[in-house]
PDB file of C-alpha atoms in Angstrom:
ATOM      1  CA  MET A  24     -19.288  -3.868  34.756  1.00  0.00           C
ATOM      2  CA  THR A  25     -21.916  -6.902  33.778  1.00  0.00           C
ATOM      3  CA  THR A  26     -23.902  -8.473  35.645  1.00  0.00           C
ATOM      4  CA  THR A  27     -26.040 -11.792  35.790  1.00  0.00           C
ATOM      5  CA  SER A  28     -28.111  -9.924  33.772  1.00  0.00           C
ATOM      6  CA  GLY A  29     -25.685  -8.305  31.457  1.00  0.00           C
ATOM      7  CA  ARG A  30     -27.741  -4.481  32.266  1.00  0.00           C
ATOM      8  CA  GLY A  31     -25.224  -2.788  33.023  1.00  0.00           C
ATOM      9  CA  LEU A  32     -23.407  -3.874  29.612  1.00  0.00           C
ATOM     10  CA  ARG A  33     -26.181  -3.086  27.885  1.00  0.00           C
ATOM     11  CA  LEU A  34     -26.277   0.037  29.511  1.00  0.00           C
ATOM     12  CA  ALA A  35     -22.902   0.771  28.947  1.00  0.00           C
ATOM     13  CA  GLU A  36     -23.324  -0.176  25.200  1.00  0.00           C
ATOM     14  CA  ALA A  37     -26.568   2.076  24.976  1.00  0.00           C
ATOM     15  CA  ALA A  38     -24.037   4.902  26.572  1.00  0.00           C
ATOM     16  CA  PHE A  39     -21.332   4.332  23.750  1.00  0.00           C
ATOM     17  CA  ALA A  40     -23.761   4.489  21.125  1.00  0.00           C
ATOM     18  CA  VAL A  41     -25.305   7.651  22.303  1.00  0.00           C
ATOM     19  CA  ALA A  42     -22.103   9.146  22.440  1.00  0.00           C
ATOM     20  CA  VAL A  43     -21.521   7.877  18.961  1.00  0.00           C
ATOM     21  CA  LEU A  44     -25.219   8.943  17.435  1.00  0.00           C
ATOM     22  CA  ALA A  45     -24.464  12.874  19.243  1.00  0.00           C
ATOM     23  CA  LEU A  46     -21.058  12.733  17.497  1.00  0.00           C
ATOM     24  CA  GLY A  47     -22.376  12.331  14.322  1.00  0.00           C
ATOM     25  CA  LEU A  48     -24.806  14.941  14.505  1.00  0.00           C
ATOM     26  CA  PHE A  49     -22.474  17.552  15.998  1.00  0.00           C
ATOM     27  CA  VAL A  50     -20.735  16.584  13.001  1.00  0.00           C
ATOM     28  CA  ALA A  51     -23.396  17.128  10.628  1.00  0.00           C
ATOM     29  CA  PHE A  52     -24.663  20.585  12.621  1.00  0.00           C
ATOM     30  CA  GLU A  53     -20.772  22.196  12.585  1.00  0.00           C
ATOM     31  CA  THR A  54     -20.738  21.106   9.048  1.00  0.00           C
ATOM     32  CA  THR A  55     -23.811  23.212   8.417  1.00  0.00           C
ATOM     33  CA  GLN A  56     -21.729  26.324   9.596  1.00  0.00           C
ATOM     34  CA  ILE A  57     -19.362  25.812   6.966  1.00  0.00           C
ATOM     35  CA  HIS A  58     -19.875  28.761   3.889  1.00  0.00           C
ATOM     36  CA  THR A  59     -18.820  28.618   0.898  1.00  0.00           C
ATOM     37  CA  ALA A  60     -17.922  30.702  -2.510  1.00  0.00           C
ATOM     38  CA  ARG A  61     -20.486  28.774  -4.866  1.00  0.00           C
ATOM     39  CA  SER A  62     -18.932  26.873  -7.648  1.00  0.00           C
ATOM     40  CA  ASN A  63     -19.976  24.727 -10.827  1.00  0.00           C
ATOM     41  CA  ALA A  64     -17.297  22.348  -8.363  1.00  0.00           C
ATOM     42  CA  PRO A  65     -19.001  18.619  -7.775  1.00  0.00           C
ATOM     43  CA  VAL A  66     -18.043  18.322  -5.287  1.00  0.00           C
ATOM     44  CA  GLY A  67     -17.523  21.470  -2.397  1.00  0.00           C
ATOM     45  CA  PRO A  68     -15.623  20.993   0.586  1.00  0.00           C
ATOM     46  CA  ALA A  69     -18.402  19.875   2.888  1.00  0.00           C
ATOM     47  CA  LEU A  70     -19.363  16.837   1.696  1.00  0.00           C
ATOM     48  CA  PHE A  71     -16.722  14.728   3.759  1.00  0.00           C
ATOM     49  CA  PRO A  72     -17.813  16.323   6.211  1.00  0.00           C
ATOM     50  CA  TYR A  73     -21.582  15.221   6.185  1.00  0.00           C
ATOM     51  CA  ILE A  74     -20.230  11.234   5.019  1.00  0.00           C
ATOM     52  CA  VAL A  75     -18.662  11.428   7.856  1.00  0.00           C
ATOM     53  CA  ALA A  76     -21.381  12.764   9.796  1.00  0.00           C
ATOM     54  CA  ALA A  77     -24.057   9.912   8.516  1.00  0.00           C
ATOM     55  CA  GLY A  78     -21.979   6.960   8.493  1.00  0.00           C
ATOM     56  CA  LEU A  79     -21.214   7.992  13.321  1.00  0.00           C
ATOM     57  CA  ILE A  80     -25.178   8.681  12.774  1.00  0.00           C
ATOM     58  CA  LEU A  81     -25.764   5.372  11.144  1.00  0.00           C
ATOM     59  CA  VAL A  82     -22.825   3.069  13.447  1.00  0.00           C
ATOM     60  CA  GLY A  83     -23.886   4.975  16.714  1.00  0.00           C
ATOM     61  CA  LEU A  84     -27.462   4.010  15.457  1.00  0.00           C
ATOM     62  CA  PHE A  85     -26.825   0.347  15.048  1.00  0.00           C
ATOM     63  CA  ALA A  86     -25.058   0.099  17.499  1.00  0.00           C
ATOM     64  CA  LEU A  87     -27.701   1.563  19.871  1.00  0.00           C
ATOM     65  CA  ARG A  88     -30.491  -1.367  18.198  1.00  0.00           C
ATOM     66  CA  GLU A  89     -27.310  -4.237  19.208  1.00  0.00           C
ATOM     67  CA  ALA A  90     -26.938  -2.595  22.935  1.00  0.00           C
ATOM     68  CA  PHE A  91     -30.879  -3.129  23.608  1.00  0.00           C
ATOM     69  CA  ALA A  92     -31.716  -5.820  20.942  1.00  0.00           C
ATOM     70  CA  GLY A  93     -28.812  -7.362  19.334  1.00  0.00           C
ATOM     71  CA  LYS A  94     -28.871 -10.960  19.052  1.00  0.00           C
ATOM     72  CA  VAL A  95     -25.106 -11.359  18.705  1.00  0.00           C
ATOM     73  CA  ALA A  96     -23.772  -9.376  21.652  1.00  0.00           C
ATOM     74  CA  HIS A  97     -26.107 -10.905  23.625  1.00  0.00           C
ATOM     75  CA  ALA A  98     -26.131 -14.525  22.762  1.00  0.00           C
ATOM     76  CA  ASP A  99     -25.419 -16.044  25.066  1.00  0.00           C
ATOM     77  CA  GLU A 100     -25.688 -15.227  29.034  1.00  0.00           C
ATOM     78  CA  ALA A 101     -22.342 -13.410  29.608  1.00  0.00           C
ATOM     79  CA  GLY A 102     -22.457 -11.039  26.704  1.00  0.00           C
ATOM     80  CA  PHE A 103     -18.947 -10.094  25.539  1.00  0.00           C
ATOM     81  CA  GLU A 104     -16.515  -7.324  27.147  1.00  0.00           C
ATOM     82  CA  LEU A 105     -16.322  -4.126  26.222  1.00  0.00           C
ATOM     83  CA  ASP A 106     -12.433  -4.001  25.921  1.00  0.00           C
ATOM     84  CA  TRP A 107     -12.149  -0.504  27.736  1.00  0.00           C
ATOM     85  CA  LYS A 108      -8.082  -1.078  27.086  1.00  0.00           C
ATOM     86  CA  ALA A 109      -9.133  -0.352  23.234  1.00  0.00           C
ATOM     87  CA  ILE A 110     -11.649   1.904  23.653  1.00  0.00           C
ATOM     88  CA  VAL A 111      -9.060   4.846  25.530  1.00  0.00           C
ATOM     89  CA  ILE A 112      -6.015   4.126  23.176  1.00  0.00           C
ATOM     90  CA  ALA A 113      -8.465   4.787  19.968  1.00  0.00           C
ATOM     91  CA  SER A 114     -10.535   7.503  22.313  1.00  0.00           C
ATOM     92  CA  LEU A 115      -6.222   8.793  22.900  1.00  0.00           C
ATOM     93  CA  GLY A 116      -4.550   8.527  19.590  1.00  0.00           C
ATOM     94  CA  LEU A 117      -7.952  11.152  18.380  1.00  0.00           C
ATOM     95  CA  LEU A 118      -6.971  12.846  21.041  1.00  0.00           C
ATOM     96  CA  VAL A 119      -3.669  13.583  19.745  1.00  0.00           C
ATOM     97  CA  HIS A 120      -4.390  13.802  16.374  1.00  0.00           C
ATOM     98  CA  LEU A 121      -7.281  17.139  17.014  1.00  0.00           C
ATOM     99  CA  LEU A 122      -3.863  18.550  19.542  1.00  0.00           C
ATOM    100  CA  ILE A 123      -1.193  18.125  16.913  1.00  0.00           C
ATOM    101  CA  VAL A 124      -2.766  18.030  13.290  1.00  0.00           C
ATOM    102  CA  GLU A 125      -2.937  22.301  13.318  1.00  0.00           C
ATOM    103  CA  ASP A 126       0.509  22.600  13.948  1.00  0.00           C
ATOM    104  CA  LEU A 127       2.448  19.757  13.105  1.00  0.00           C
ATOM    105  CA  GLY A 128       0.041  18.457   9.823  1.00  0.00           C
ATOM    106  CA  TRP A 129      -2.218  15.981   8.810  1.00  0.00           C
ATOM    107  CA  LEU A 130       1.444  13.794   7.648  1.00  0.00           C
ATOM    108  CA  VAL A 131       2.779  12.662  11.501  1.00  0.00           C
ATOM    109  CA  ALA A 132      -0.985  13.472  13.111  1.00  0.00           C
ATOM    110  CA  THR A 133      -2.478  11.649  10.856  1.00  0.00           C
ATOM    111  CA  THR A 134       0.614   8.416  11.414  1.00  0.00           C
ATOM    112  CA  VAL A 135       0.136   8.721  14.435  1.00  0.00           C
ATOM    113  CA  LEU A 136      -3.935   8.028  15.158  1.00  0.00           C
ATOM    114  CA  PHE A 137      -3.177   4.770  12.657  1.00  0.00           C
ATOM    115  CA  ALA A 138      -0.414   3.520  15.190  1.00  0.00           C
ATOM    116  CA  LEU A 139      -2.537   4.276  18.578  1.00  0.00           C
ATOM    117  CA  VAL A 140      -5.302   2.945  16.974  1.00  0.00           C
ATOM    118  CA  ALA A 141      -3.561  -0.231  15.533  1.00  0.00           C
ATOM    119  CA  ARG A 142      -2.111  -0.596  19.214  1.00  0.00           C
ATOM    120  CA  ALA A 143      -6.046  -0.572  20.290  1.00  0.00           C
ATOM    121  CA  PHE A 144      -6.332  -3.524  17.603  1.00  0.00           C
ATOM    122  CA  GLY A 145      -3.501  -5.096  19.141  1.00  0.00           C
ATOM    123  CA  SER A 146      -1.015  -4.513  16.856  1.00  0.00           C
ATOM    124  CA  ARG A 147       2.922  -4.286  18.559  1.00  0.00           C
ATOM    125  CA  ARG A 148       4.923  -4.807  15.270  1.00  0.00           C
ATOM    126  CA  LEU A 149       4.703  -0.004  15.729  1.00  0.00           C
ATOM    127  CA  MET A 150       7.731   0.575  13.396  1.00  0.00           C
ATOM    128  CA  ALA A 151       5.456  -1.469  10.377  1.00  0.00           C
ATOM    129  CA  ASP A 152       2.400   0.309  11.980  1.00  0.00           C
ATOM    130  CA  LEU A 153       4.578   3.801  11.835  1.00  0.00           C
ATOM    131  CA  ALA A 154       5.173   3.412   8.047  1.00  0.00           C
ATOM    132  CA  LEU A 155       1.850   1.836   6.740  1.00  0.00           C
ATOM    133  CA  GLY A 156      -0.123   4.804   8.158  1.00  0.00           C
ATOM    134  CA  LEU A 157       2.470   7.433   6.737  1.00  0.00           C
ATOM    135  CA  VAL A 158       1.616   5.856   3.353  1.00  0.00           C
ATOM    136  CA  LEU A 159      -1.841   6.252   3.917  1.00  0.00           C
ATOM    137  CA  ALA A 160      -1.291   9.897   5.219  1.00  0.00           C
ATOM    138  CA  LEU A 161       0.226  10.831   2.175  1.00  0.00           C
ATOM    139  CA  LEU A 162      -2.372   8.801  -0.108  1.00  0.00           C
ATOM    140  CA  THR A 163      -4.693  10.958   1.130  1.00  0.00           C
ATOM    141  CA  PHE A 164      -3.051  14.157   1.472  1.00  0.00           C
ATOM    142  CA  GLY A 165      -2.175  13.784  -2.176  1.00  0.00           C
ATOM    143  CA  VAL A 166      -6.107  13.017  -2.921  1.00  0.00           C
ATOM    144  CA  PHE A 167      -7.130  15.776  -1.329  1.00  0.00           C
ATOM    145  CA  ASN A 168      -4.700  18.338  -1.757  1.00  0.00           C
ATOM    146  CA  TYR A 169      -3.918  17.894  -5.662  1.00  0.00           C
ATOM    147  CA  GLY A 170      -6.624  15.616  -6.538  1.00  0.00           C
ATOM    148  CA  LEU A 171      -9.623  17.168  -4.980  1.00  0.00           C
ATOM    149  CA  ASP A 172      -7.828  20.661  -4.634  1.00  0.00           C
ATOM    150  CA  LEU A 173      -8.990  20.764  -1.021  1.00  0.00           C
ATOM    151  CA  SER A 174      -6.173  22.161   1.270  1.00  0.00           C
ATOM    152  CA  LEU A 175      -4.970  19.251   4.401  1.00  0.00           C
ATOM    153  CA  PRO A 176      -2.778  21.553   7.318  1.00  0.00           C
ATOM    154  CA  VAL A 177       0.258  20.832   6.031  1.00  0.00           C
ATOM    155  CA  GLY A 178       1.439  22.104   9.869  1.00  0.00           C
ATOM    156  CA  THR A 179       2.747  25.233  10.986  1.00  0.00           C
ATOM    157  CA  VAL A 180       5.629  24.248  12.331  1.00  0.00           C
ATOM    158  CA  TRP A 181       7.094  23.021   8.905  1.00  0.00           C
ATOM    159  CA  GLU A 182       5.089  26.274   7.085  1.00  0.00           C
ATOM    160  CA  ASP A 183       7.968  28.322   9.183  1.00  0.00           C
ATOM    161  CA  LEU A 184      10.345  25.974   8.947  1.00  0.00           C
ATOM    162  CA  ILE A 185      10.644  26.394   5.061  1.00  0.00           C
ATOM    163  CA  ASP A 186       9.969  30.087   5.577  1.00  0.00           C
ATOM    164  CA  SER A 187      12.964  30.040   7.571  1.00  0.00           C
ATOM    165  CA  MET A 188      15.074  28.075   5.019  1.00  0.00           C
ATOM    166  CA  ALA A 189      13.357  30.216   2.332  1.00  0.00           C
ATOM    167  CA  ALA A 190      15.037  33.525   4.010  1.00  0.00           C
ATOM    168  CA  ASP A 191      18.016  32.267   4.468  1.00  0.00           C
ATOM    169  CA  GLU A 192      18.750  31.931   1.109  1.00  0.00           C
ATOM    170  CA  PRO A 193      20.236  33.822  -1.060  1.00  0.00           C
ATOM    171  CA  ALA A 194      18.508  36.301  -3.637  1.00  0.00           C
TER     172      ALA A 194
END
C-alpha cells in the first residue's frame, strides 16, 4: 500500500477522510429532515445529531488536512500504516449496531458495538468490554430516556416478549 514516496498512503488517508466528511454531511442533511412539534424545550431531538455531524465534519476536515500536509503522520519517510484490521472491526461494529438496534434495542446493540470497537483498539478482555459496554449503554439509555425525554429503542424483540408475558397474566 505504501509507496516509497508515501503517495499511496496519503491517498488512502484522504479517501478515509473524505468518507468521514461525507458521513458528517449526510448526518447533517438527514438531521434537517427531522420534523418535530414546536416546544419550549431547550434541547430538541435534532441537537445531538447536529453535534455528531459537526464532529464528523471537523474530524474529516482535520484528517484530510493531515493526509496531505500533516507533520505527525509523515514525520519519517515510512509514515504510519493504517491498521486496516482495526478499521474493519470498528466498521463491522457500526454495521452490526445499525442492523440490530431496532430489533434488539439500544442496550444490546451498544454493548456489542463497544466490545467490537474495544477489540479494534486491541483489547482482548471480551467479558470486561461487554460489561463496560453494558454500563455505558445503561447510562446513555437512562440519560436520554429519563433525563432528556428522548426515547432510545428498547427493541421490538423485548417489547414483544413483555407484551406476551403481560397477556399471559391473569386479569
